């Protein structure tokens, strides 16, 4: 049933040189879901995202997107297929204007024809980006840069958006606002996979979550169920 | 007063010559800024442009400037192939590998020029190359004015291209952050090939105007590479305005150095200025 699963990562091993970063990792995302990946620093979360985006390739196992094997594809082809990653640390292009950053997001051929339409969607979601469109990206505040990074990721017209550590370094009030926007993005038909160190937040905002430790998925399931797991309570909520 | 009158010619000549130097350096600066390769063969590739103009003029009877209509796309294609088939593969091994390949390319080109065109000095001697232009006390060769006009056209064109086109924005994005450029769906290998190709099209322009201005030999590329490196150091990396100002500073240092210390010392003066700038503002006049 290819319609049922949007992204299917099956039993992947990933190496950085001789260091094995992921061990037999499998995850699945259905269309319209919000899925969180939770774990401490160095648990392999970012490596998993980079493997889905094609920046690194799995040594074993495979990744299917809309039923197509993408494990050996280069990053730009994966963006073309409809997977967009908002990298950790925002990584906006500092010496490009806000508008140029957004336009670069629609670089792939499929997104170019929808560039104007997606730009208007971004301006609706983030009015501040329209106000500051001719400013250089490096002059924005941290929160505005995160909005720009998210808006830029949406410009590639993705069906799945992957977000790495969105709330890192943001004030709590801003974090809440960003998650409100995520829900709006999902309402517009875009599936969301995010990585987050803030466990409490992840387990309320996502539908399902995968918990990673030392390169392995150790727990997964519905967030309501995970919140009740003794192991999760102990490790993350201190109760 | 008479000193000022006497100085006016070297000052004007220095500025105009600086335009030529800026065009020679622009391709080097672009590849350096975007791909992070120091293209040691850049000078020899500029000389390839000069020889192309020479062949167009002597064999086909076409004016060298007009021949750029063919020369620019031709060198553009060669540049695309060099980056795609040689350098893109090399820099996945290490940056040193690209340096060595560019060095090898430089040696091959110099020897090929000797075989084909002999070590004799050549020049693009068109009727207008010998004309001069006078305004009051200032006398300059007409080609110097053409050099400067070409420089302004080329700089404006490249600046608008980088600012307004998808490819231009992708080139700037890839220069600033390669990994994120990947995530934006940019095929960076392809962007690098286009960058090198553009650098070569610029080398075609630089080569023709160089040939109109100076005579050249199969080994002239090296001295123009060094001038181009000096210009890039002066202006700062990754800035078109910087390259332009760096070119003019270098041209002025050369002509004024020649005026005060004699022609034999003119290049020495220019290089000393480069060293001083490196020591005082290592990022160059417009560097970031």
Coordinates of C-alpha atoms in Angstrom, one line a residue:
Chain A
X1 CA 0.0 0.0 0.0
X2 CA 2.2 2.9 -1.2
X3 CA -0.5 5.4 -0.4
X4 CA -0.5 4.6 3.3
X5 CA 3.2 5.4 3.9
X6 CA 4.8 8.6 2.8
X7 CA 8.3 7.8 4.0
X8 CA 9.7 4.5 5.0
X9 CA 13.2 4.1 6.4
X10 CA 14.0 0.4 6.7
X11 CA 16.8 -1.1 8.8
X12 CA 19.5 1.5 7.8
X13 CA 23.1 1.4 9.0
X14 CA 25.1 4.7 8.5
X15 CA 28.8 5.3 9.0
X16 CA 30.9 8.5 9.4
X17 CA 34.2 7.1 8.3
X18 CA 34.7 4.1 10.6
X19 CA 32.3 5.3 13.2
X20 CA 28.8 3.7 13.0
X21 CA 26.3 6.5 13.7
X22 CA 23.1 4.6 13.0
X23 CA 22.3 0.9 13.8
X24 CA 19.4 -0.8 12.1
X25 CA 17.1 2.3 12.3
X26 CA 13.6 2.0 10.9
X27 CA 10.9 4.7 10.9
X28 CA 7.7 5.3 9.0
X29 CA 5.7 8.4 8.4
X30 CA 2.1 8.5 7.0
X31 CA 0.8 11.5 5.0
X32 CA -0.5 14.3 7.2
X33 CA 1.3 13.2 10.3
X34 CA 3.5 15.2 12.6
X35 CA 6.3 12.9 13.8
X36 CA 9.0 13.7 16.3
X37 CA 12.4 12.2 16.8
X38 CA 13.7 12.6 20.3
X39 CA 17.1 11.9 21.8
X40 CA 20.1 13.4 23.5
X41 CA 23.1 15.0 21.7
X42 CA 24.9 12.4 19.7
X43 CA 22.0 9.9 19.6
X44 CA 22.0 10.0 15.8
X45 CA 19.0 12.2 15.2
X46 CA 20.7 14.6 12.9
X47 CA 22.5 11.8 11.0
X48 CA 19.1 10.2 10.4
X49 CA 17.7 13.5 8.9
X50 CA 20.9 13.9 6.8
X51 CA 20.5 10.4 5.5
X52 CA 16.9 11.0 4.5
X53 CA 18.0 14.2 2.7
X54 CA 20.8 12.4 0.9
X55 CA 23.7 14.2 2.4
X56 CA 25.0 10.8 3.6
X57 CA 24.0 7.4 2.2
X58 CA 23.2 4.3 4.2
X59 CA 25.6 1.4 4.1
X60 CA 22.8 -1.1 4.7
X61 CA 19.0 -0.8 4.4
X62 CA 16.9 1.5 2.3
X63 CA 14.7 4.6 2.3
X64 CA 11.5 4.8 0.3
X65 CA 9.6 8.0 -0.4
X66 CA 6.2 7.7 -2.0
X67 CA 7.1 4.1 -2.9
X68 CA 10.4 5.1 -4.6
X69 CA 13.8 4.1 -3.3
X70 CA 15.7 7.3 -2.6
X71 CA 18.7 5.9 -0.6
X72 CA 21.3 6.5 -3.3
X73 CA 20.0 9.8 -4.7
X74 CA 21.9 13.0 -4.4
X75 CA 20.4 15.8 -2.2
X76 CA 19.1 18.0 -5.0
X77 CA 17.1 15.1 -6.5
X78 CA 15.5 14.4 -3.2
X79 CA 14.5 18.0 -2.9
X80 CA 12.9 17.7 -6.3
X81 CA 10.9 14.7 -5.2
X82 CA 9.3 16.8 -2.4
X83 CA 11.4 16.4 0.8
X84 CA 12.7 19.6 2.2
X85 CA 15.1 20.0 5.2
X86 CA 15.3 23.0 7.5
X87 CA 18.8 22.5 8.9
X88 CA 19.9 22.9 12.5
X89 CA 21.2 26.4 13.4
X90 CA 18.9 27.9 10.7
X91 CA 21.8 28.3 8.2
X92 CA 20.2 31.2 6.3
X93 CA 22.5 32.6 3.6
X94 CA 23.8 35.6 5.6
X95 CA 24.7 37.9 2.7
X96 CA 21.6 37.3 0.7
X97 CA 18.5 39.3 1.3
X98 CA 15.4 37.7 3.0
X99 CA 13.6 37.6 -0.4
X100 CA 16.7 36.1 -2.1
X101 CA 16.9 33.4 0.6
X102 CA 13.2 32.5 0.0
X103 CA 13.7 32.5 -3.8
X104 CA 16.7 30.2 -3.5
X105 CA 14.3 27.8 -1.7
X106 CA 12.4 27.4 -4.9
X107 CA 15.4 26.5 -6.9
X108 CA 14.2 23.1 -8.1
X109 CA 12.4 23.1 -11.4
X110 CA 9.1 21.9 -10.0
X111 CA 8.9 24.6 -7.4
X112 CA 10.0 27.5 -9.7
X113 CA 6.6 27.7 -11.4
X114 CA 4.9 27.9 -8.0
X115 CA 7.4 30.3 -6.6
X116 CA 5.1 33.3 -6.5
X117 CA 2.2 31.3 -5.0
X118 CA 4.4 29.8 -2.3
X119 CA 6.0 33.2 -1.5
X120 CA 2.5 34.6 -0.8
X121 CA 1.9 31.6 1.5
X122 CA 5.1 32.3 3.3
X123 CA 4.2 35.9 3.8
X124 CA 0.8 34.8 5.2
X125 CA 2.5 32.5 7.7
X126 CA 5.3 34.9 8.5
X127 CA 4.2 38.5 7.9
X128 CA 7.6 39.7 9.4
X129 CA 9.4 38.2 6.4
X130 CA 7.5 40.4 4.0
X131 CA 8.3 43.5 6.1
X132 CA 12.0 42.6 6.0
X133 CA 12.2 41.2 2.5
X134 CA 15.0 43.5 1.3
X135 CA 17.2 43.2 4.5
X136 CA 20.2 41.0 4.5
X137 CA 19.5 37.8 6.3
X138 CA 22.3 38.3 8.8
X139 CA 20.6 41.4 10.2
X140 CA 17.6 39.4 11.4
X141 CA 17.1 38.3 15.0
X142 CA 17.4 34.6 15.9
X143 CA 13.6 34.1 15.9
X144 CA 13.2 35.8 12.5
X145 CA 16.1 33.8 11.1
X146 CA 14.3 30.6 12.2
X147 CA 11.1 31.8 10.5
X148 CA 13.2 32.6 7.4
X149 CA 14.7 29.1 7.4
X150 CA 11.3 27.5 7.8
X151 CA 9.8 29.7 5.1
X152 CA 12.7 29.0 2.8
X153 CA 12.2 25.2 3.3
X154 CA 8.5 25.6 2.4
X155 CA 9.4 27.4 -0.9
X156 CA 10.6 24.1 -2.4
X157 CA 6.9 23.1 -2.4
X158 CA 7.5 19.9 -0.3
X159 CA 5.1 17.2 0.7
X160 CA 7.4 16.3 3.6
X161 CA 9.3 19.0 5.6
X162 CA 12.1 17.9 8.0
X163 CA 13.0 20.3 10.7
X164 CA 16.1 20.0 12.8
X165 CA 16.1 21.5 16.3
X166 CA 13.7 24.3 15.6
X167 CA 13.4 25.7 19.1
X168 CA 17.1 25.7 19.9
X169 CA 18.1 29.1 21.3
X170 CA 14.6 30.6 21.0
X171 CA 12.6 32.2 23.8
X172 CA 9.8 30.0 25.1
X173 CA 7.1 32.4 23.8
X174 CA 8.6 32.2 20.3
X175 CA 8.8 28.4 20.5
X176 CA 5.1 28.3 21.1
X177 CA 4.5 30.5 18.2
X178 CA 6.7 28.4 15.9
X179 CA 4.7 25.3 16.9
X180 CA 1.5 27.1 16.2
X181 CA 2.8 27.8 12.7
X182 CA 3.8 24.1 12.3
X183 CA 0.2 23.1 13.0
X184 CA -0.9 25.6 10.3
X185 CA 1.6 24.1 7.9
X186 CA 0.2 20.6 8.5
X187 CA -3.3 22.0 7.8
X188 CA -2.1 23.0 4.4
X189 CA -1.4 19.4 3.7
X190 CA 2.3 19.1 4.4
X191 CA 3.6 16.2 6.5
X192 CA 6.2 17.1 9.2
X193 CA 9.1 15.3 10.7
X194 CA 11.0 17.2 13.4
X195 CA 13.9 16.5 15.7
X196 CA 13.9 18.1 19.1
X197 CA 15.8 18.1 22.3
X198 CA 12.8 19.6 24.2
X199 CA 11.1 16.3 25.0
X200 CA 8.1 17.8 26.8
X201 CA 7.3 19.9 23.8
X202 CA 7.8 17.1 21.3
X203 CA 5.5 14.8 23.2
X204 CA 2.7 17.3 23.2
X205 CA 3.1 18.7 19.6
X206 CA 3.6 15.5 17.6
X207 CA 1.2 12.7 16.8
X208 CA 3.9 10.0 17.2
X209 CA 7.5 9.9 18.3
X210 CA 10.6 7.8 18.0
X211 CA 13.1 7.9 20.8
X212 CA 16.7 7.4 19.9
X213 CA 19.7 6.4 22.0
X214 CA 23.3 5.8 20.8
X215 CA 22.3 5.4 17.1
X216 CA 19.3 3.1 17.7
X217 CA 15.5 3.6 18.0
X218 CA 14.7 2.4 21.5
X219 CA 11.1 3.3 21.8
X220 CA 8.3 4.5 19.5
X221 CA 4.6 5.0 19.3
X222 CA 1.8 7.4 20.0
X223 CA 2.9 10.4 22.1
X224 CA 0.1 9.9 24.7
X225 CA 1.3 6.4 25.2
X226 CA 5.0 7.4 25.3
X227 CA 4.2 10.1 28.0
X228 CA 3.1 7.3 30.3
X229 CA 6.1 5.0 29.7
X230 CA 8.1 4.6 32.9
X231 CA 11.3 4.7 31.0
X232 CA 10.5 8.0 29.4
X233 CA 9.2 9.5 32.6
X234 CA 12.4 8.6 34.4
X235 CA 14.8 9.7 31.7
X236 CA 13.1 12.9 30.6
X237 CA 10.7 14.1 33.2
X238 CA 12.5 13.1 36.4
X239 CA 9.5 11.4 38.0
Chain B
X1 CA 50.9 72.9 -11.3
X2 CA 53.2 71.5 -14.0
X3 CA 53.7 68.4 -11.8
X4 CA 49.9 67.9 -11.8
X5 CA 49.7 68.3 -15.5
X6 CA 52.6 65.8 -16.0
X7 CA 51.0 63.4 -13.5
X8 CA 47.6 63.4 -15.2
X9 CA 48.7 61.1 -18.0
X10 CA 50.0 58.3 -15.7
X11 CA 47.1 58.6 -13.4
X12 CA 44.5 58.3 -16.2
X13 CA 46.5 55.5 -17.8
X14 CA 46.7 53.7 -14.5
X15 CA 43.0 53.8 -14.0
X16 CA 42.2 52.7 -17.5
X17 CA 44.8 49.9 -17.3
X18 CA 43.3 48.9 -14.0
X19 CA 40.1 48.1 -15.8
X20 CA 41.9 45.5 -17.8
X21 CA 43.5 44.0 -14.7
X22 CA 40.1 43.8 -13.1
X23 CA 38.7 41.8 -16.0
X24 CA 41.8 39.5 -15.9
X25 CA 41.3 39.0 -12.1
X26 CA 37.5 38.7 -12.1
X27 CA 37.4 35.1 -13.3
X28 CA 40.1 34.1 -10.8
X29 CA 38.2 35.9 -8.0
X30 CA 34.9 34.2 -8.9
X31 CA 36.2 30.7 -8.9
X32 CA 38.2 31.4 -5.7
X33 CA 35.2 32.9 -4.0
X34 CA 32.6 30.2 -5.0
X35 CA 34.5 26.9 -5.6
X36 CA 37.4 27.8 -3.2
X37 CA 39.8 26.7 -5.9
X38 CA 43.0 28.7 -6.6
X39 CA 43.0 28.3 -10.3
X40 CA 46.8 28.5 -11.1
X41 CA 46.0 28.0 -14.8
X42 CA 43.9 31.2 -14.9
X43 CA 46.6 33.3 -16.5
X44 CA 47.3 30.7 -19.2
X45 CA 43.6 30.4 -19.9
X46 CA 43.5 34.2 -20.4
X47 CA 46.3 33.8 -22.9
X48 CA 44.2 31.1 -24.6
X49 CA 41.7 33.9 -25.1
X50 CA 44.5 36.1 -26.6
X51 CA 45.6 33.3 -29.0
X52 CA 42.0 32.8 -30.0
X53 CA 41.7 36.5 -30.9
X54 CA 45.0 36.1 -32.8
X55 CA 43.8 33.2 -34.9
X56 CA 40.5 34.9 -35.5
X57 CA 42.3 38.0 -36.8
X58 CA 45.2 36.4 -38.8
X59 CA 43.5 33.3 -40.1
X60 CA 39.8 34.2 -40.4
X61 CA 40.3 37.9 -40.8
X62 CA 37.8 38.8 -38.0
X63 CA 38.2 41.7 -35.7
X64 CA 39.4 40.3 -32.3
X65 CA 36.7 42.1 -30.3
X66 CA 34.0 40.9 -32.7
X67 CA 35.4 37.3 -32.6
X68 CA 34.4 37.2 -28.9
X69 CA 30.9 36.3 -30.1
X70 CA 32.5 32.9 -30.9
X71 CA 35.3 33.0 -28.4
X72 CA 33.2 33.5 -25.3
X73 CA 30.9 30.5 -25.8
X74 CA 33.9 28.4 -26.9
X75 CA 35.9 29.1 -23.7
X76 CA 32.7 28.8 -21.7
X77 CA 32.3 25.2 -22.9
X78 CA 35.9 24.4 -22.3
X79 CA 35.6 25.8 -18.8
X80 CA 32.4 23.8 -18.1
X81 CA 34.2 20.6 -19.1
X82 CA 37.4 21.3 -17.1
X83 CA 35.4 21.8 -13.9
X84 CA 33.0 18.9 -14.6
X85 CA 35.5 16.3 -15.7
X86 CA 38.7 17.3 -13.8
X87 CA 38.2 19.6 -10.9
X88 CA 34.9 18.4 -9.5
X89 CA 36.3 14.9 -9.2
X90 CA 39.6 16.2 -7.8
X91 CA 38.2 18.3 -4.9
X92 CA 36.3 15.3 -3.6
X93 CA 39.8 13.9 -2.9
X94 CA 41.3 17.1 -1.5
X95 CA 41.7 20.8 -2.3
X96 CA 45.4 20.1 -2.9
X97 CA 44.5 17.9 -5.8
X98 CA 42.7 20.7 -7.6
X99 CA 45.8 22.9 -7.1
X100 CA 48.0 20.2 -8.6
X101 CA 45.7 19.6 -11.6
X102 CA 45.5 23.3 -12.3
X103 CA 49.3 23.5 -12.2
X104 CA 49.5 20.6 -14.6
X105 CA 47.0 22.2 -16.9
X106 CA 49.1 25.4 -16.8
X107 CA 52.2 23.5 -18.0
X108 CA 50.3 21.7 -20.7
X109 CA 48.8 24.9 -22.0
X110 CA 52.2 26.7 -22.0
X111 CA 53.8 23.9 -24.0
X112 CA 50.9 23.6 -26.4
X113 CA 51.1 27.3 -27.1
X114 CA 54.9 27.0 -27.9
X115 CA 54.3 24.1 -30.2
X116 CA 51.4 25.8 -32.1
X117 CA 52.4 29.4 -32.1
X118 CA 56.2 29.3 -31.4
X119 CA 57.8 31.2 -28.5
X120 CA 57.7 34.4 -30.5
X121 CA 55.8 37.4 -29.0
X122 CA 52.4 38.1 -30.7
X123 CA 50.0 40.9 -30.5
X124 CA 46.6 41.8 -31.8
X125 CA 47.6 44.7 -34.0
X126 CA 44.4 46.1 -35.3
X127 CA 44.3 49.5 -37.1
X128 CA 42.7 51.1 -34.0
X129 CA 45.3 49.5 -31.6
X130 CA 47.8 52.1 -32.7
X131 CA 45.5 55.2 -32.4
X132 CA 45.8 57.4 -29.4
X133 CA 43.3 59.7 -27.7
X134 CA 44.1 63.2 -26.4
X135 CA 42.2 65.4 -24.0
X136 CA 44.1 68.5 -23.0
X137 CA 47.5 67.4 -21.6
X138 CA 46.4 63.8 -21.4
X139 CA 47.5 61.3 -24.1
X140 CA 46.4 57.7 -23.8
X141 CA 46.3 54.9 -26.3
X142 CA 42.8 54.3 -27.6
X143 CA 42.8 50.6 -26.6
X144 CA 43.2 51.7 -22.9
X145 CA 39.9 53.4 -23.2
X146 CA 38.4 50.3 -24.8
X147 CA 39.8 48.2 -22.0
X148 CA 38.1 50.4 -19.4
X149 CA 34.8 50.4 -21.3
X150 CA 34.9 46.6 -21.6
X151 CA 35.7 46.3 -17.8
X152 CA 32.7 48.4 -16.9
X153 CA 30.4 46.4 -19.2
X154 CA 31.7 43.1 -17.9
X155 CA 31.4 44.1 -14.2
X156 CA 27.9 45.4 -14.6
X157 CA 26.8 42.3 -16.5
X158 CA 28.2 39.9 -13.9
X159 CA 26.8 41.9 -11.0
X160 CA 23.3 41.9 -12.5
X161 CA 23.6 38.2 -13.5
X162 CA 24.5 37.2 -9.9
X163 CA 21.8 39.4 -8.5
X164 CA 18.8 38.6 -10.8
X165 CA 19.0 35.1 -12.1
X166 CA 18.3 31.8 -10.4
X167 CA 21.7 30.5 -11.4
X168 CA 23.4 33.7 -10.1
X169 CA 21.6 33.4 -6.7
X170 CA 22.5 29.7 -6.5
X171 CA 26.2 30.6 -7.2
X172 CA 26.1 33.1 -4.3
X173 CA 24.3 30.6 -2.1
X174 CA 26.8 27.8 -2.8
X175 CA 29.7 30.2 -2.1
X176 CA 28.2 31.1 1.3
X177 CA 27.2 27.7 2.5
X178 CA 27.7 24.5 0.5
X179 CA 25.8 22.1 2.7
X180 CA 22.7 24.3 2.9
X181 CA 22.9 24.9 -0.8
X182 CA 22.5 21.1 -1.2
X183 CA 19.4 21.1 1.0
X184 CA 17.9 23.9 -1.1
X185 CA 18.0 21.5 -4.1
X186 CA 21.0 23.1 -5.7
X187 CA 23.2 20.7 -7.7
X188 CA 26.5 22.2 -6.5
X189 CA 28.6 20.3 -8.9
X190 CA 26.7 21.8 -11.7
X191 CA 26.8 25.3 -10.2
X192 CA 30.6 24.9 -9.9
X193 CA 30.9 23.9 -13.5
X194 CA 28.9 27.0 -14.6
X195 CA 31.0 29.2 -12.3
X196 CA 34.2 27.9 -14.0
X197 CA 32.6 28.3 -17.4
X198 CA 31.7 31.9 -16.7
X199 CA 35.2 32.5 -15.4
X200 CA 36.5 31.2 -18.8
X201 CA 34.2 33.3 -20.8
X202 CA 35.6 36.3 -18.8
X203 CA 39.1 35.0 -19.6
X204 CA 38.2 35.1 -23.3
X205 CA 37.3 38.8 -22.9
X206 CA 40.3 39.5 -20.8
X207 CA 42.6 37.7 -23.3
X208 CA 41.4 39.7 -26.3
X209 CA 41.8 43.1 -24.6
X210 CA 45.1 42.0 -23.2
X211 CA 46.3 41.1 -26.7
X212 CA 45.1 44.5 -28.0
X213 CA 47.1 46.3 -25.2
X214 CA 50.3 44.2 -24.8
X215 CA 52.2 41.7 -26.7
X216 CA 52.1 38.2 -25.3
X217 CA 54.1 34.9 -25.5
X218 CA 53.3 31.3 -24.5
X219 CA 54.5 32.0 -21.0
X220 CA 52.9 35.4 -20.4
X221 CA 50.1 33.7 -18.4
X222 CA 52.2 33.4 -15.3
X223 CA 52.9 37.1 -15.0
X224 CA 49.2 37.9 -15.5
X225 CA 48.2 35.3 -13.0
X226 CA 50.5 37.1 -10.5
X227 CA 48.9 40.4 -11.3
X228 CA 45.4 38.9 -10.9
X229 CA 46.4 37.4 -7.5
X230 CA 47.6 40.9 -6.5
X231 CA 44.3 42.5 -7.6
X232 CA 42.3 39.9 -5.7
X233 CA 44.4 40.5 -2.6
X234 CA 44.0 44.2 -2.9
X235 CA 40.2 44.2 -3.5
X236 CA 39.3 41.4 -1.2
X237 CA 37.6 38.1 -2.1
X238 CA 34.1 37.8 -3.3
X239 CA 33.4 41.4 -4.2
X240 CA 33.0 42.6 -7.7
X241 CA 33.4 46.2 -6.7
X242 CA 36.5 45.2 -4.7
X243 CA 38.0 43.5 -7.8
X244 CA 37.4 46.6 -9.8
X245 CA 38.9 48.9 -7.2
X246 CA 41.8 46.5 -6.7
X247 CA 42.5 46.5 -10.4
X248 CA 42.6 50.3 -10.5
X249 CA 44.9 50.4 -7.4
X250 CA 47.2 48.0 -9.1
X251 CA 47.2 49.9 -12.4
X252 CA 47.9 53.2 -10.6
X253 CA 50.7 51.7 -8.6
X254 CA 52.3 50.4 -11.8
X255 CA 52.0 53.7 -13.8
X256 CA 52.9 56.0 -10.9
X257 CA 55.7 53.7 -9.9
X258 CA 57.0 53.9 -13.5
X259 CA 56.7 57.7 -13.4
X260 CA 58.6 58.2 -10.2
X261 CA 61.1 55.3 -10.2
X262 CA 61.4 54.3 -13.8
X263 CA 59.8 51.7 -16.0
X264 CA 62.1 49.0 -14.7
X265 CA 60.8 49.4 -11.1
X266 CA 57.0 49.8 -11.9
X267 CA 56.0 46.2 -11.2
X268 CA 58.1 46.2 -8.0
X269 CA 56.2 49.2 -6.7
X270 CA 52.9 47.5 -7.5
X271 CA 53.9 44.3 -5.6
X272 CA 55.2 46.2 -2.6
X273 CA 51.8 47.8 -2.4
X274 CA 50.2 44.4 -2.4
X275 CA 52.5 43.3 0.4
X276 CA 51.7 46.4 2.4
X277 CA 48.0 45.9 2.0
X278 CA 48.3 42.3 3.0
X279 CA 50.1 43.3 6.2
X280 CA 47.8 46.1 7.1
X281 CA 44.3 44.9 5.9
X282 CA 44.7 41.2 5.2
X283 CA 41.1 41.0 4.0
X284 CA 41.6 43.5 1.3
X285 CA 40.0 46.9 0.7
X286 CA 36.4 45.4 0.3
X287 CA 36.9 42.0 1.9
X288 CA 34.5 40.6 4.4

